[in-house]
Amino acid sequence: MASGISMDIYLYNMPPEERENLCHILDDNDVWRDLALNHMGYKKTDLQEIKRQMQLGNSPADELLTMWGDQNHTITELFVLLSRMQQYVAMSAIKDLVDRRYHRMIYSGQPDLSALLRNHSLKEKSPVTEEEKRADAHKKCTNGKILNCHQNAISIENNEEQDGDSSQGVDMKNFTDYASTIPKIDYQELVDATHNWSDKNILGKGGFGTVYKGTWKFTAVAIKKIENRGTGNADANKIQMQQSLNELKYLNSCRHDNILPLYGYSVNGDEPCLVYQLMTGGSLEQRLFSGPQSVSLMWTQRINIAKGTARGLQYLHTFKEKPLIHGDIKPANILLDPCCQPRIGDFGLAREGPNADNTAMEVSRVYGTKPYLPTEFMRNRILSTKVDTFSFGVMLFELVTGLRAYDHKRANKFLTDHIIAADKENVSIDQLIDQSCPADADVKKASSMIIQLGRFCIADKPEERPEMVKVLSFFDTICL
């Protein structure tokens, strides 16, 4: 493995025997429900598919692991969450799949029975050892972006400097430095806008904060409250803040119809906040994969979403001398307005690419979501605009097929492999396209063309992938 990359086993790569044993443990007494709602950040409405699987007699824990695994979480992250829940039996079921350094989280968390049997006063406590302190730091570890934060209690690499700004020494004044033209909002206004951060207003939770729905100045907004999740590691908190600063910096400089609008920011309260336009159409991920309770996207809408996303990406890649590479293009980060016009969001992992004289550069760390990342980036840390092109190609496959980028239940788990295998086996477009939406001959022809475009976008060699300007021009040839 290339130096500078720290990786664990992804949840979707958990061996079947360990996964089955773990699911039995989590299914017992509905442990999975506590894990989902109180530790993974899901809401009750997010668990509809799990309830459907339960009605079919399937394991709810298995479906939960699939949902969470699709977000590119790892076994180590799950191990940490189980530690916080004091689920030591479940931890033991997967301990051989995590680094040995984490094993002490099991042993330090369980009571010393021999000590409890001795007639010692509970007030007499032994001094805390350094190892116990480190173990306690593990318990405080939280979820984060892929390859960034879940191992912070053990060690963490220096976050790469971006555009001359280091993640070291980040402080609040950088918010105002990065937001020269964005309104500064009083924190109390956001408290009022969300009914004092009511749980009923929560839209979602991530590794670095919670997003709330609110009404600010009679305008529907989404408010990201950037919360220190208590990783116990100063470097992790700096990385957390740097990613938030990235959003502020790049959304401040990128004004485009297909880029999520940022309305303002707040730094005078308990936590810094970013305020965005509320995308009432939800995310593309929700519209594609939320099951029967979600209104299926029509084919004209899907093509329009693909075209709008391509338009936004080509803008990011060309509006400055150095391209801005998003780095995490996937349906969860494509937000839809009421008319299903797409906006690219979540710029926390965005980086400036090489100048015009170079087409690629080597970076110090891998980031993003594995099923959407090309080999040259995952293995060799080679970053270019073609990383976004690859991710966009995977998303095209999802739009056409209605299938997820990764599904451990498929013969070909990665959707890219599924499409390539289908091509080799001459599988017809009738078998590939999403069956939830009726398709006539024109739709099938357009879908075939989009699948072919996706194949170009995911070419093994980055130089063989088209730039997004060329990808955008392709959509002018599609008529529906």
Short mmCIF file of C-alpha atoms in Angstrom, two decimals:
data_model
loop_
_atom_site.label_atom_id
_atom_site.label_comp_id
_atom_site.label_asym_id
_atom_site.label_seq_id
_atom_site.Cartn_x
_atom_site.Cartn_y
_atom_site.Cartn_z
CA MET A 1 0.00 0.00 0.00
CA ALA A 2 1.30 3.46 -0.89
CA SER A 3 2.85 5.38 1.94
CA GLY A 4 0.80 8.19 3.43
CA ILE A 5 -2.49 6.35 3.07
CA SER A 6 -4.19 5.00 6.16
CA MET A 7 -7.10 2.66 5.43
CA ASP A 8 -9.21 0.06 7.20
CA ILE A 9 -11.64 -2.55 6.01
CA TYR A 10 -14.83 -1.02 4.69
CA LEU A 11 -18.07 -2.30 6.14
CA TYR A 12 -19.12 -3.68 2.78
CA ASN A 13 -15.97 -5.85 2.78
CA MET A 14 -16.75 -7.51 6.12
CA PRO A 15 -16.44 -11.31 5.77
CA PRO A 16 -19.85 -13.05 5.65
CA GLU A 17 -19.31 -15.16 8.79
CA GLU A 18 -18.35 -12.18 10.97
CA ARG A 19 -21.17 -10.12 9.51
CA GLU A 20 -23.75 -12.82 10.23
CA ASN A 21 -22.54 -13.23 13.82
CA LEU A 22 -22.58 -9.48 14.38
CA CYS A 23 -26.09 -9.15 12.97
CA HIS A 24 -27.39 -11.83 15.34
CA ILE A 25 -25.99 -9.83 18.27
CA LEU A 26 -27.35 -6.48 17.04
CA ASP A 27 -30.78 -7.92 16.23
CA ASP A 28 -31.14 -9.17 19.80
CA ASN A 29 -33.12 -6.70 21.95
CA ASP A 30 -33.17 -4.21 19.05
CA VAL A 31 -29.60 -3.07 19.67
CA TRP A 32 -29.48 -2.07 16.01
CA ARG A 33 -32.20 0.54 16.61
CA ASP A 34 -30.21 2.23 19.38
CA LEU A 35 -27.13 2.15 17.17
CA ALA A 36 -28.98 3.72 14.23
CA LEU A 37 -30.90 6.45 16.03
CA ASN A 38 -28.52 7.47 18.82
CA HIS A 39 -25.09 6.85 17.37
CA MET A 40 -25.21 6.76 13.56
CA GLY A 41 -27.39 9.86 13.32
CA TYR A 42 -30.36 8.36 11.50
CA LYS A 43 -33.92 9.55 12.04
CA LYS A 44 -36.92 7.26 12.38
CA THR A 45 -38.03 8.20 8.87
CA ASP A 46 -34.69 6.93 7.54
CA LEU A 47 -35.43 3.41 8.75
CA GLN A 48 -38.39 2.63 6.47
CA GLU A 49 -36.37 0.25 4.30
CA ILE A 50 -35.16 -1.58 7.41
CA LYS A 51 -38.75 -2.03 8.57
CA ARG A 52 -39.65 -3.40 5.15
CA GLN A 53 -36.81 -5.91 5.36
CA MET A 54 -38.01 -6.96 8.82
CA GLN A 55 -41.48 -7.63 7.41
CA LEU A 56 -39.83 -9.88 4.82
CA GLY A 57 -38.12 -11.80 7.60
CA ASN A 58 -34.67 -10.34 6.98
CA SER A 59 -32.18 -9.07 9.54
CA PRO A 60 -32.69 -5.37 10.37
CA ALA A 61 -29.06 -5.12 11.50
CA ASP A 62 -27.86 -6.42 8.13
CA GLU A 63 -29.87 -3.75 6.32
CA LEU A 64 -28.52 -1.08 8.69
CA LEU A 65 -24.94 -2.16 8.01
CA THR A 66 -25.68 -1.97 4.30
CA MET A 67 -27.09 1.57 4.61
CA TRP A 68 -24.16 2.78 6.70
CA GLY A 69 -21.63 0.92 4.58
CA ASP A 70 -22.95 2.62 1.46
CA GLN A 71 -21.75 5.86 3.04
CA ASN A 72 -18.22 4.42 2.99
CA HIS A 73 -17.89 3.81 6.73
CA THR A 74 -15.41 1.29 8.05
CA ILE A 75 -15.38 -1.56 10.54
CA THR A 76 -13.15 0.50 12.82
CA GLU A 77 -15.75 3.28 12.95
CA LEU A 78 -18.42 0.73 13.85
CA PHE A 79 -16.11 -0.72 16.52
CA VAL A 80 -15.79 2.73 18.10
CA LEU A 81 -19.56 3.27 18.12
CA LEU A 82 -20.10 -0.11 19.74
CA SER A 83 -17.57 0.86 22.39
CA ARG A 84 -19.57 3.99 23.20
CA MET A 85 -22.64 1.77 23.57
CA GLN A 86 -20.70 -0.66 25.78
CA GLN A 87 -21.62 -3.50 23.41
CA TYR A 88 -18.56 -5.56 24.21
CA VAL A 89 -19.92 -8.86 22.85
CA ALA A 90 -20.55 -7.21 19.49
CA MET A 91 -17.08 -5.65 19.58
CA SER A 92 -15.54 -9.06 20.23
CA ALA A 93 -17.30 -10.45 17.16
CA ILE A 94 -15.37 -8.08 14.87
CA LYS A 95 -12.22 -7.37 16.87
CA ASP A 96 -10.05 -9.43 14.51
CA LEU A 97 -11.05 -7.06 11.70
CA VAL A 98 -9.67 -3.92 13.37
CA ASP A 99 -6.15 -2.90 14.31
CA ARG A 100 -4.92 -4.57 17.51
CA ARG A 101 -4.40 -1.15 19.06
CA TYR A 102 -8.18 -0.82 19.33
CA HIS A 103 -8.63 -4.08 21.22
CA ARG A 104 -7.95 -2.44 24.55
CA MET A 105 -11.23 -0.57 24.09
CA ILE A 106 -12.95 -3.86 24.92
CA TYR A 107 -10.85 -4.72 27.93
CA SER A 108 -10.67 -1.22 29.39
CA GLY A 109 -14.44 -0.84 29.09
CA GLN A 110 -15.47 -4.00 30.91
CA PRO A 111 -15.56 -4.07 34.72
CA ASP A 112 -12.85 -5.87 36.63
CA LEU A 113 -14.93 -8.50 38.42
CA SER A 114 -12.21 -9.43 40.87
CA ALA A 115 -11.91 -5.81 41.91
CA LEU A 116 -15.66 -5.53 42.42
CA LEU A 117 -15.57 -8.53 44.76
CA ARG A 118 -12.99 -6.92 46.99
CA ASN A 119 -14.34 -4.84 49.86
CA HIS A 120 -12.86 -1.54 48.74
CA SER A 121 -14.53 1.81 49.01
CA LEU A 122 -15.87 3.08 45.69
CA LYS A 123 -14.34 6.43 46.52
CA GLU A 124 -10.83 5.03 46.51
CA LYS A 125 -9.72 5.16 42.93
CA SER A 126 -6.35 4.23 41.51
CA PRO A 127 -4.46 6.82 39.49
CA VAL A 128 -5.43 6.80 35.83
CA THR A 129 -2.71 5.23 33.71
CA GLU A 130 -1.58 6.59 30.37
CA GLU A 131 -3.03 3.52 28.67
CA GLU A 132 -6.42 4.13 30.29
CA LYS A 133 -6.29 7.73 29.13
CA ARG A 134 -5.63 6.58 25.58
CA ALA A 135 -8.43 4.05 25.82
CA ASP A 136 -10.80 6.76 27.05
CA ALA A 137 -9.80 8.87 24.08
CA HIS A 138 -10.92 6.00 21.88
CA LYS A 139 -14.34 6.06 23.48
CA LYS A 140 -14.70 9.70 22.56
CA CYS A 141 -13.81 9.10 18.94
CA THR A 142 -16.59 9.95 16.50
CA ASN A 143 -17.53 9.36 12.89
CA GLY A 144 -15.93 11.47 10.19
CA LYS A 145 -15.22 11.74 6.52
CA ILE A 146 -13.60 8.70 4.98
CA LEU A 147 -9.97 8.19 5.95
CA ASN A 148 -9.93 11.35 8.04
CA CYS A 149 -11.14 10.99 11.58
CA HIS A 150 -12.07 7.54 12.80
CA GLN A 151 -8.49 6.67 13.80
CA ASN A 152 -7.77 10.00 15.46
CA ALA A 153 -7.55 8.61 19.00
CA ILE A 154 -4.61 6.47 17.84
CA SER A 155 -2.84 8.78 15.44
CA ILE A 156 -3.54 11.22 12.65
CA GLU A 157 -1.59 12.45 9.68
CA ASN A 158 -1.16 16.15 9.07
CA ASN A 159 -3.94 17.34 6.84
CA GLU A 160 -2.68 18.47 3.49
CA GLU A 161 -2.23 22.20 3.01
CA GLN A 162 -4.71 23.53 0.55
CA ASP A 163 -4.14 26.68 -1.46
CA GLY A 164 -1.47 27.77 0.98
CA ASP A 165 -3.75 27.47 4.02
CA SER A 166 -2.68 24.87 6.56
CA SER A 167 -5.14 23.02 8.75
CA GLN A 168 -2.80 23.78 11.62
CA GLY A 169 -3.76 26.78 13.72
CA VAL A 170 -7.27 27.25 12.32
CA ASP A 171 -9.27 29.77 14.34
CA MET A 172 -12.51 31.68 14.12
CA LYS A 173 -11.01 34.76 12.47
CA ASN A 174 -10.49 32.68 9.32
CA PHE A 175 -14.24 32.58 8.86
CA THR A 176 -14.29 36.32 8.27
CA ASP A 177 -11.13 36.07 6.14
CA TYR A 178 -12.85 33.56 3.85
CA ALA A 179 -16.27 35.25 3.80
CA SER A 180 -15.51 38.68 2.41
CA THR A 181 -18.87 39.04 0.64
CA ILE A 182 -21.09 36.69 2.68
CA PRO A 183 -23.39 38.11 5.38
CA LYS A 184 -22.46 37.49 8.99
CA ILE A 185 -25.53 36.30 10.93
CA ASP A 186 -26.13 36.67 14.64
CA TYR A 187 -26.24 33.27 16.36
CA GLN A 188 -29.48 34.09 18.20
CA GLU A 189 -31.24 34.54 14.87
CA LEU A 190 -30.39 30.93 14.03
CA VAL A 191 -31.54 29.73 17.44
CA ASP A 192 -34.89 31.38 16.73
CA ALA A 193 -34.94 30.07 13.15
CA THR A 194 -34.68 26.47 14.36
CA HIS A 195 -36.90 26.74 17.46
CA ASN A 196 -33.86 26.45 19.71
CA TRP A 197 -32.28 23.68 17.61
CA SER A 198 -35.37 21.48 17.91
CA ASP A 199 -34.87 17.82 17.05
CA LYS A 200 -37.95 18.12 14.85
CA ASN A 201 -35.94 20.43 12.59
CA ILE A 202 -33.04 18.05 12.04
CA LEU A 203 -32.48 17.24 8.37
CA GLY A 204 -29.42 15.05 8.91
CA LYS A 205 -26.24 14.44 10.84
CA GLY A 206 -22.67 14.04 9.67
CA GLY A 207 -19.27 13.51 11.17
CA PHE A 208 -18.72 17.24 11.65
CA GLY A 209 -22.13 18.59 12.51
CA THR A 210 -25.91 18.55 12.35
CA VAL A 211 -28.02 20.17 9.61
CA TYR A 212 -31.28 21.81 10.65
CA LYS A 213 -34.21 23.15 8.68
CA GLY A 214 -35.16 26.67 9.67
CA THR A 215 -36.85 29.91 8.66
CA TRP A 216 -34.56 32.92 8.66
CA LYS A 217 -35.84 36.33 7.54
CA PHE A 218 -38.99 34.61 6.24
CA THR A 219 -36.79 32.39 4.05
CA ALA A 220 -36.49 28.59 4.24
CA VAL A 221 -32.86 27.70 4.99
CA ALA A 222 -30.67 24.76 5.92
CA ILE A 223 -28.31 25.50 8.81
CA LYS A 224 -25.21 23.40 9.42
CA LYS A 225 -24.16 23.62 13.05
CA ILE A 226 -20.48 22.66 13.17
CA GLU A 227 -20.13 20.68 16.37
CA ASN A 228 -16.99 19.57 18.15
CA ARG A 229 -17.82 15.90 18.54
CA GLY A 230 -15.23 15.41 21.25
CA THR A 231 -12.63 13.34 19.44
CA GLY A 232 -10.12 14.16 22.14
CA ASN A 233 -7.64 15.11 19.45
CA ALA A 234 -6.72 18.69 18.63
CA ASP A 235 -5.57 17.83 15.09
CA ALA A 236 -8.92 16.19 14.37
CA ASN A 237 -10.75 19.32 15.48
CA LYS A 238 -8.53 21.41 13.21
CA ILE A 239 -9.32 19.16 10.26
CA GLN A 240 -12.99 19.46 11.14
CA MET A 241 -12.73 23.24 11.09
CA GLN A 242 -10.62 23.25 7.90
CA GLN A 243 -13.29 21.35 6.01
CA SER A 244 -15.89 23.85 7.18
CA LEU A 245 -13.62 26.69 6.11
CA ASN A 246 -13.31 25.01 2.72
CA GLU A 247 -17.08 25.19 2.32
CA LEU A 248 -17.10 28.85 3.26
CA LYS A 249 -14.15 29.70 1.05
CA TYR A 250 -15.22 27.88 -2.07
CA LEU A 251 -18.96 28.53 -1.90
CA ASN A 252 -18.08 32.18 -1.42
CA SER A 253 -16.09 32.17 -4.65
CA CYS A 254 -18.36 29.87 -6.71
CA ARG A 255 -21.63 31.49 -7.76
CA HIS A 256 -23.44 29.36 -10.29
CA ASP A 257 -26.96 28.05 -10.94
CA ASN A 258 -25.81 24.50 -10.21
CA ILE A 259 -23.80 25.25 -7.05
CA LEU A 260 -25.55 25.27 -3.67
CA PRO A 261 -26.06 28.91 -2.57
CA LEU A 262 -24.55 29.92 0.76
CA TYR A 263 -26.56 32.67 2.46
CA GLY A 264 -24.38 33.46 5.44
CA TYR A 265 -22.36 32.30 8.43
CA SER A 266 -22.33 32.78 12.21
CA VAL A 267 -19.40 32.65 14.63
CA ASN A 268 -20.64 34.47 17.72
CA GLY A 269 -22.47 31.57 19.36
CA ASP A 270 -21.78 28.21 20.94
CA GLU A 271 -20.83 26.68 17.58
CA PRO A 272 -19.97 28.18 14.18
CA CYS A 273 -22.76 27.78 11.63
CA LEU A 274 -23.17 27.91 7.87
CA VAL A 275 -26.53 28.88 6.36
CA TYR A 276 -27.59 27.57 2.95
CA GLN A 277 -30.59 27.76 0.70
CA LEU A 278 -32.96 24.94 1.65
CA MET A 279 -33.23 22.40 -1.16
CA THR A 280 -36.79 21.20 -0.66
CA GLY A 281 -36.44 18.55 -3.36
CA GLY A 282 -34.09 16.62 -1.08
CA SER A 283 -30.91 14.94 -2.25
CA LEU A 284 -30.58 12.81 -5.37
CA GLU A 285 -29.72 9.90 -3.07
CA GLN A 286 -33.05 10.26 -1.27
CA ARG A 287 -34.98 10.45 -4.52
CA LEU A 288 -33.26 7.42 -6.03
CA PHE A 289 -32.96 5.09 -3.07
CA SER A 290 -35.55 5.91 -0.41
CA GLY A 291 -37.95 3.22 -1.59
CA PRO A 292 -41.71 3.41 -2.15
CA GLN A 293 -42.19 6.47 0.09
CA SER A 294 -40.14 8.59 -2.34
CA VAL A 295 -41.62 9.91 -5.59
CA SER A 296 -39.73 8.29 -8.45
CA LEU A 297 -37.82 10.63 -10.74
CA MET A 298 -39.05 10.77 -14.33
CA TRP A 299 -36.54 10.15 -17.09
CA THR A 300 -36.56 13.77 -18.26
CA GLN A 301 -35.78 14.81 -14.67
CA ARG A 302 -32.90 12.34 -14.43
CA ILE A 303 -31.32 13.58 -17.63
CA ASN A 304 -31.81 17.19 -16.54
CA ILE A 305 -30.13 16.41 -13.19
CA ALA A 306 -27.20 14.78 -14.96
CA LYS A 307 -26.85 17.73 -17.33
CA GLY A 308 -27.09 20.30 -14.54
CA THR A 309 -24.48 18.48 -12.48
CA ALA A 310 -22.16 18.32 -15.49
CA ARG A 311 -22.68 22.05 -16.03
CA GLY A 312 -21.77 22.78 -12.42
CA LEU A 313 -18.67 20.58 -12.54
CA GLN A 314 -17.34 22.09 -15.75
CA TYR A 315 -17.72 25.50 -14.12
CA LEU A 316 -15.72 24.40 -11.08
CA HIS A 317 -13.01 23.04 -13.35
CA THR A 318 -12.72 26.12 -15.57
CA PHE A 319 -13.76 29.34 -13.77
CA LYS A 320 -10.23 29.98 -12.48
CA GLU A 321 -6.71 29.37 -13.73
CA LYS A 322 -6.48 26.42 -11.37
CA PRO A 323 -9.41 24.00 -11.46
CA LEU A 324 -11.44 23.43 -8.32
CA ILE A 325 -11.84 19.67 -7.83
CA HIS A 326 -14.88 18.77 -5.75
CA GLY A 327 -13.60 15.36 -4.72
CA ASP A 328 -16.87 13.87 -3.42
CA ILE A 329 -19.40 13.82 -6.25
CA LYS A 330 -22.18 11.36 -5.42
CA PRO A 331 -26.01 11.44 -5.19
CA ALA A 332 -25.94 12.44 -1.50
CA ASN A 333 -24.15 15.68 -2.47
CA ILE A 334 -26.46 16.59 -5.35
CA LEU A 335 -29.33 18.60 -3.88
CA LEU A 336 -32.58 19.33 -5.70
CA ASP A 337 -34.82 22.38 -5.66
CA PRO A 338 -38.64 22.04 -5.96
CA CYS A 339 -38.29 21.77 -9.74
CA CYS A 340 -35.55 19.11 -9.45
CA GLN A 341 -32.84 21.48 -10.65
CA PRO A 342 -29.57 20.14 -9.20
CA ARG A 343 -27.13 22.00 -6.95
CA ILE A 344 -23.72 20.59 -6.07
CA GLY A 345 -23.14 20.78 -2.31
CA ASP A 346 -20.66 19.72 0.39
CA PHE A 347 -17.38 21.39 -0.56
CA GLY A 348 -15.60 20.21 2.58
CA LEU A 349 -13.22 18.02 0.58
CA ALA A 350 -12.70 20.37 -2.37
CA ARG A 351 -9.14 21.20 -3.41
CA GLU A 352 -7.52 23.36 -6.01
CA GLY A 353 -5.92 21.29 -8.73
CA PRO A 354 -2.68 21.82 -10.62
CA ASN A 355 -2.10 24.85 -12.81
CA ALA A 356 -2.55 24.86 -16.56
CA ASP A 357 0.92 23.41 -17.16
CA ASN A 358 0.12 20.22 -15.27
CA THR A 359 -2.85 17.91 -15.51
CA ALA A 360 -2.39 16.05 -12.22
CA MET A 361 -0.60 16.24 -8.90
CA GLU A 362 0.23 13.91 -6.04
CA VAL A 363 -1.51 14.61 -2.73
CA SER A 364 -0.75 13.45 0.78
CA ARG A 365 -4.08 11.87 1.64
CA VAL A 366 -6.95 10.05 0.00
CA TYR A 367 -10.45 11.34 0.66
CA GLY A 368 -13.92 10.85 -0.81
CA THR A 369 -16.19 7.81 -1.08
CA LYS A 370 -14.57 4.62 -2.35
CA PRO A 371 -17.17 3.39 -4.89
CA TYR A 372 -16.89 6.76 -6.66
CA LEU A 373 -13.09 7.02 -6.73
CA PRO A 374 -10.72 5.90 -9.52
CA THR A 375 -7.75 3.61 -9.00
CA GLU A 376 -5.03 6.20 -9.62
CA PHE A 377 -6.37 8.29 -6.75
CA MET A 378 -7.06 5.45 -4.32
CA ARG A 379 -3.70 3.73 -4.85
CA ASN A 380 -1.31 6.44 -5.96
CA ARG A 381 -2.93 9.64 -4.64
CA ILE A 382 -2.91 11.22 -8.11
CA LEU A 383 -5.43 14.07 -8.11
CA SER A 384 -6.86 15.71 -11.22
CA THR A 385 -10.19 16.88 -12.61
CA LYS A 386 -10.58 13.33 -13.92
CA VAL A 387 -11.36 12.20 -10.37
CA ASP A 388 -14.60 14.19 -10.59
CA THR A 389 -15.20 12.83 -14.10
CA PHE A 390 -14.96 9.27 -12.78
CA SER A 391 -17.35 10.01 -9.90
CA PHE A 392 -19.81 11.60 -12.32
CA GLY A 393 -19.68 8.48 -14.50
CA VAL A 394 -20.62 6.29 -11.55
CA MET A 395 -23.51 8.64 -10.76
CA LEU A 396 -24.74 8.34 -14.36
CA PHE A 397 -24.97 4.58 -13.90
CA GLU A 398 -27.00 5.10 -10.72
CA LEU A 399 -29.38 7.48 -12.51
CA VAL A 400 -30.04 5.02 -15.32
CA THR A 401 -30.20 1.77 -13.35
CA GLY A 402 -31.59 2.92 -10.01
CA LEU A 403 -28.88 0.77 -8.39
CA ARG A 404 -26.44 1.89 -5.71
CA ALA A 405 -22.76 2.41 -6.46
CA TYR A 406 -22.01 -0.44 -4.06
CA ASP A 407 -24.21 -3.33 -2.97
CA HIS A 408 -22.68 -6.26 -1.11
CA LYS A 409 -25.62 -8.45 -2.18
CA ARG A 410 -24.83 -8.09 -5.91
CA ALA A 411 -22.58 -10.56 -7.70
CA ASN A 412 -20.57 -7.56 -8.90
CA LYS A 413 -20.61 -5.43 -5.77
CA PHE A 414 -19.34 -2.25 -7.42
CA LEU A 415 -21.78 -0.80 -9.94
CA THR A 416 -18.93 -0.03 -12.33
CA ASP A 417 -18.08 -3.74 -12.45
CA HIS A 418 -21.76 -4.60 -12.84
CA ILE A 419 -22.09 -2.34 -15.89
CA ILE A 420 -18.86 -3.60 -17.46
CA ALA A 421 -19.95 -7.22 -16.96
CA ALA A 422 -23.37 -6.45 -18.47
CA ASP A 423 -21.68 -4.93 -21.51
CA LYS A 424 -19.50 -8.00 -22.01
CA GLU A 425 -22.53 -10.27 -21.71
CA ASN A 426 -24.54 -8.10 -24.14
CA VAL A 427 -27.25 -7.46 -21.56
CA SER A 428 -30.02 -5.37 -23.13
CA ILE A 429 -30.85 -1.87 -21.94
CA ASP A 430 -34.32 -3.19 -21.02
CA GLN A 431 -32.69 -5.26 -18.28
CA LEU A 432 -30.37 -2.48 -17.09
CA ILE A 433 -32.65 0.53 -16.75
CA ASP A 434 -34.56 1.38 -13.58
CA GLN A 435 -37.81 -0.59 -13.67
CA SER A 436 -39.58 1.82 -11.30
CA CYS A 437 -40.07 4.34 -14.08
CA PRO A 438 -41.79 3.52 -17.42
CA ALA A 439 -39.51 3.83 -20.44
CA ASP A 440 -40.44 4.14 -24.11
CA ALA A 441 -38.15 3.64 -27.11
CA ASP A 442 -36.73 7.18 -26.92
CA VAL A 443 -35.91 6.78 -23.22
CA LYS A 444 -34.18 3.46 -23.86
CA LYS A 445 -32.11 5.02 -26.64
CA ALA A 446 -31.13 7.96 -24.40
CA SER A 447 -30.33 5.61 -21.52
CA SER A 448 -28.03 3.56 -23.75
CA MET A 449 -26.20 6.73 -24.75
CA ILE A 450 -25.82 7.79 -21.10
CA ILE A 451 -24.48 4.35 -20.14
CA GLN A 452 -21.93 4.68 -22.94
CA LEU A 453 -20.97 8.15 -21.69
CA GLY A 454 -20.54 6.71 -18.23
CA ARG A 455 -18.21 4.07 -19.63
CA PHE A 456 -16.00 6.82 -21.09
CA CYS A 457 -16.04 8.66 -17.76
CA ILE A 458 -14.83 5.63 -15.79
CA ALA A 459 -11.99 4.68 -18.16
CA ASP A 460 -9.07 3.07 -16.32
CA LYS A 461 -6.58 5.67 -17.54
CA PRO A 462 -7.41 9.25 -16.51
CA GLU A 463 -6.13 10.63 -19.81
CA GLU A 464 -8.82 8.60 -21.59
CA ARG A 465 -11.64 10.19 -19.58
CA PRO A 466 -13.24 13.31 -21.09
CA GLU A 467 -13.08 16.70 -19.41
CA MET A 468 -16.41 17.86 -18.02
CA VAL A 469 -16.76 20.54 -20.72
CA LYS A 470 -16.89 17.77 -23.30
CA VAL A 471 -19.21 15.69 -21.12
CA LEU A 472 -21.62 18.62 -20.91
CA SER A 473 -21.72 19.02 -24.68
CA PHE A 474 -22.79 15.38 -24.99
CA PHE A 475 -26.18 16.18 -23.44
CA ASP A 476 -26.99 18.45 -26.38
CA THR A 477 -27.27 15.28 -28.48
CA ILE A 478 -30.00 13.79 -26.29
CA CYS A 479 -33.60 14.64 -27.11
CA LEU A 480 -36.53 13.52 -24.99
#
